[in-house]
Short mmCIF file of C-alpha atoms in Angstrom, two decimals:
data_model
loop_
_atom_site.label_atom_id
_atom_site.label_comp_id
_atom_site.label_asym_id
_atom_site.label_seq_id
_atom_site.Cartn_x
_atom_site.Cartn_y
_atom_site.Cartn_z
CA MET A 20 -14.02 -28.41 150.38
CA GLU A 21 -16.83 -28.21 148.20
CA GLU A 22 -17.42 -24.68 149.59
CA GLU A 23 -14.56 -22.99 147.95
CA LYS A 24 -16.71 -24.13 144.48
CA GLN A 25 -19.59 -22.80 145.05
CA GLU A 26 -20.17 -19.69 144.40
CA ARG A 27 -22.38 -16.82 146.57
CA HIS A 28 -25.51 -16.26 145.01
CA TRP A 29 -28.44 -13.97 146.24
CA TYR A 30 -31.03 -15.66 147.96
CA VAL A 31 -34.78 -15.19 149.82
CA ILE A 32 -36.11 -17.04 152.27
CA HIS A 33 -39.14 -16.42 153.49
CA THR A 34 -40.05 -15.14 157.32
CA TYR A 35 -43.17 -14.56 158.98
CA SER A 36 -44.63 -10.74 158.18
CA GLY A 37 -43.30 -9.03 159.87
CA TYR A 38 -40.34 -10.86 161.56
CA GLU A 39 -37.54 -9.51 158.86
CA ASN A 40 -36.14 -7.38 161.32
CA LYS A 41 -35.87 -10.59 163.27
CA VAL A 42 -34.37 -12.86 161.15
CA ARG A 43 -31.74 -10.80 160.02
CA THR A 44 -30.57 -9.67 163.92
CA ASN A 45 -30.27 -13.80 164.71
CA LEU A 46 -29.21 -14.93 161.55
CA GLU A 47 -26.32 -11.87 161.81
CA ARG A 48 -26.18 -12.75 165.49
CA LYS A 49 -26.02 -16.61 164.60
CA VAL A 50 -23.34 -16.25 161.57
CA GLN A 51 -21.01 -14.59 164.34
CA SER A 52 -20.90 -17.15 166.97
CA LEU A 53 -20.91 -20.31 164.14
CA GLY A 54 -18.00 -18.26 162.83
CA MET A 55 -19.57 -18.81 158.91
CA GLU A 56 -18.47 -15.18 157.17
CA ASN A 57 -16.91 -16.92 154.89
CA GLU A 58 -20.84 -18.80 153.75
CA ILE A 59 -23.27 -15.82 154.70
CA PHE A 60 -21.49 -12.50 153.73
CA ASN A 61 -24.63 -9.93 153.24
CA VAL A 62 -28.58 -9.65 155.62
CA VAL A 63 -30.46 -8.05 153.88
CA ILE A 64 -34.22 -6.32 154.30
CA PRO A 65 -34.86 -4.27 150.71
CA MET A 66 -36.70 -1.35 151.71
CA GLU A 67 -37.25 2.16 149.61
CA LYS A 68 -37.85 5.46 151.64
CA GLU A 69 -41.20 6.97 150.48
CA VAL A 70 -42.70 10.43 151.14
CA GLU A 71 -45.80 10.40 153.12
CA LEU A 72 -48.08 13.39 153.96
CA SER A 73 -49.14 13.51 157.90
CA LYS A 74 -53.04 14.33 158.73
CA GLU A 75 -52.03 17.73 158.63
CA GLY A 76 -50.28 17.98 155.02
CA LYS A 77 -46.44 17.90 156.52
CA LYS A 78 -43.97 15.85 154.45
CA LYS A 79 -42.60 12.66 155.95
CA LEU A 80 -39.95 10.32 154.78
CA VAL A 81 -40.61 6.55 155.76
CA GLU A 82 -38.99 3.55 154.67
CA ARG A 83 -41.22 0.93 154.08
CA LYS A 84 -40.36 -3.08 153.33
CA VAL A 85 -40.03 -3.44 149.48
CA PHE A 86 -40.89 -7.61 150.29
CA PRO A 87 -42.46 -7.23 153.16
CA GLY A 88 -41.85 -11.98 154.64
CA TYR A 89 -38.56 -11.76 152.78
CA VAL A 90 -34.81 -10.86 153.47
CA LEU A 91 -32.40 -11.37 150.94
CA VAL A 92 -29.47 -13.50 151.96
CA GLU A 93 -25.66 -13.92 150.02
CA MET A 94 -24.19 -16.78 150.75
CA ILE A 95 -22.88 -19.64 149.90
CA VAL A 96 -25.30 -22.90 149.77
CA ASN A 97 -23.65 -25.74 151.32
CA ASP A 98 -25.79 -28.10 154.20
CA ARG A 99 -23.97 -26.45 156.68
CA SER A 100 -25.03 -23.09 155.98
CA TRP A 101 -28.55 -24.55 154.28
CA TYR A 102 -29.26 -25.71 157.74
CA ALA A 103 -27.85 -22.62 159.78
CA VAL A 104 -30.23 -20.57 157.60
CA ARG A 105 -33.51 -22.37 157.61
CA ASN A 106 -32.93 -23.29 161.20
CA THR A 107 -32.81 -19.86 162.62
CA PRO A 108 -36.55 -18.56 164.17
CA GLY A 109 -39.07 -16.89 161.84
CA VAL A 110 -37.33 -18.27 159.02
CA THR A 111 -40.49 -20.48 157.17
CA GLY A 112 -38.21 -21.75 154.27
CA PHE A 113 -36.50 -20.63 151.05
CA VAL A 114 -37.57 -19.58 147.81
CA GLY A 115 -37.37 -22.14 144.67
CA SER A 116 -38.12 -25.68 144.45
CA GLY A 117 -38.57 -27.83 146.83
CA THR A 118 -35.57 -28.31 149.44
CA LYS A 119 -32.76 -25.90 146.98
CA PRO A 120 -33.35 -22.79 146.90
CA ILE A 121 -32.92 -20.73 143.42
CA PRO A 122 -30.38 -17.51 143.71
CA LEU A 123 -31.66 -14.15 142.14
CA THR A 124 -30.26 -13.42 138.81
CA ASP A 125 -27.30 -10.48 138.48
CA ALA A 126 -30.37 -8.14 137.15
CA GLU A 127 -32.46 -9.02 140.04
CA VAL A 128 -30.43 -7.94 142.64
CA GLN A 129 -28.85 -4.57 140.86
CA GLN A 130 -32.89 -4.27 140.73
CA ILE A 131 -33.81 -4.09 143.79
CA MET A 132 -30.79 -2.95 144.97
CA HIS A 133 -31.12 0.04 143.09
CA SER A 134 -34.61 1.06 144.23
CA MET A 135 -32.98 0.81 147.44
CA GLY A 136 -30.33 3.66 146.33
CA VAL A 137 -27.49 0.98 146.59
CA GLU A 138 -25.36 1.84 143.97
CA GLU A 139 -22.18 0.42 142.73
CA GLU A 140 -19.44 1.76 143.13
CA ARG A 141 -18.49 3.03 139.79
CA PRO A 142 -14.46 4.04 138.94
CA HIS A 143 -13.60 6.78 138.64
CA ILE A 144 -12.08 8.07 135.23
CA ASP A 145 -9.25 10.07 135.27
CA PHE A 146 -8.60 10.86 131.67
CA GLN A 147 -9.43 13.82 129.67
CA LEU A 148 -11.03 14.47 126.28
CA GLN A 149 -8.19 14.97 123.65
CA GLN A 150 -5.21 13.27 126.18
CA MET A 151 -2.88 11.06 124.00
CA VAL A 152 -2.90 7.56 126.05
CA ARG A 153 -1.44 3.64 125.34
CA LEU A 154 -3.72 1.04 124.82
CA LYS A 155 -2.65 -1.70 127.38
CA SER A 156 -5.02 -5.28 125.84
CA GLY A 157 -6.30 -5.63 122.97
CA PRO A 158 -5.74 -6.29 119.47
CA PHE A 159 -4.69 -3.03 119.22
CA ALA A 160 -2.08 -4.28 122.65
CA ASP A 161 0.56 -1.30 122.35
CA GLN A 162 -0.91 1.10 119.90
CA VAL A 163 -1.55 5.35 120.90
CA GLY A 164 -3.85 6.61 120.26
CA ARG A 165 -5.32 10.10 121.35
CA ILE A 166 -9.26 9.91 123.70
CA CYS A 167 -12.37 11.59 121.37
CA ASP A 168 -15.70 10.07 123.65
CA ILE A 169 -15.91 9.74 127.10
CA ASN A 170 -18.51 7.11 128.53
CA GLU A 171 -18.20 7.04 132.74
CA GLU A 172 -21.71 5.48 132.43
CA ARG A 173 -20.10 2.36 130.87
CA GLY A 174 -16.73 3.23 132.13
CA LYS A 175 -16.17 3.20 128.33
CA LEU A 176 -13.36 5.14 126.05
CA LYS A 177 -13.50 5.86 122.31
CA VAL A 178 -9.40 6.23 120.98
CA LEU A 179 -8.53 7.06 118.08
CA VAL A 180 -6.22 4.34 116.41
CA ASP A 181 -3.90 5.17 113.64
CA MET A 182 -4.95 1.92 111.62
CA PHE A 183 -3.68 1.60 107.72
CA GLY A 184 -3.16 5.80 108.02
CA ARG A 185 -6.27 6.69 108.78
CA GLU A 186 -7.73 7.68 112.53
CA THR A 187 -10.34 4.37 113.58
CA PRO A 188 -12.35 5.73 116.11
CA VAL A 189 -12.30 2.11 118.96
CA GLU A 190 -14.08 1.24 122.19
CA ILE A 191 -12.23 0.03 125.08
CA ASP A 192 -12.56 -0.47 129.01
CA PHE A 193 -10.48 2.89 130.06
CA THR A 194 -8.76 -0.07 132.30
CA GLN A 195 -7.08 -1.37 129.25
CA VAL A 196 -5.52 2.48 128.69
CA GLU A 197 -2.72 4.29 130.44
CA GLU A 198 -1.38 7.78 129.75
CA ALA A 199 1.48 7.24 127.20
CA GLU A 200 4.76 9.68 127.63
#
């Protein structure tokens, strides 16, 4: 099947201004009723929280649309899914050239999600400094070394490995090591 070959991406659809919530609701209903959960995955209205001062000088937290008139859809584009989205009430079209929608880049999606406060899940690194670990893969597979640095932000470890009689630091993904017995 063609759907299995294609990948899911985020696309931007243009809506009538002020109809973003209705479009999201209508599209989510359509996905349910047509059984398109394997083609259309997420419908998101980019929002960000802002502190607004009232006339009385009180601070109030409000949500504002980052891109009024636009909705993000994570989907696999094929004739059926394109038609379903394009013919949802309030949708004026996909953002892209002609009839072919252009997906957002991963960097654009991360930036939008970050501005909304949606953080990508970071795996918990359950290692300590000076702990002995065995490298599971890569050019140093099966070598044992000592952790000298942990970068949780990037999910990386620096492990001192014995190479030619000297301790040499090797940066490795934390998933590529295991506790040494």
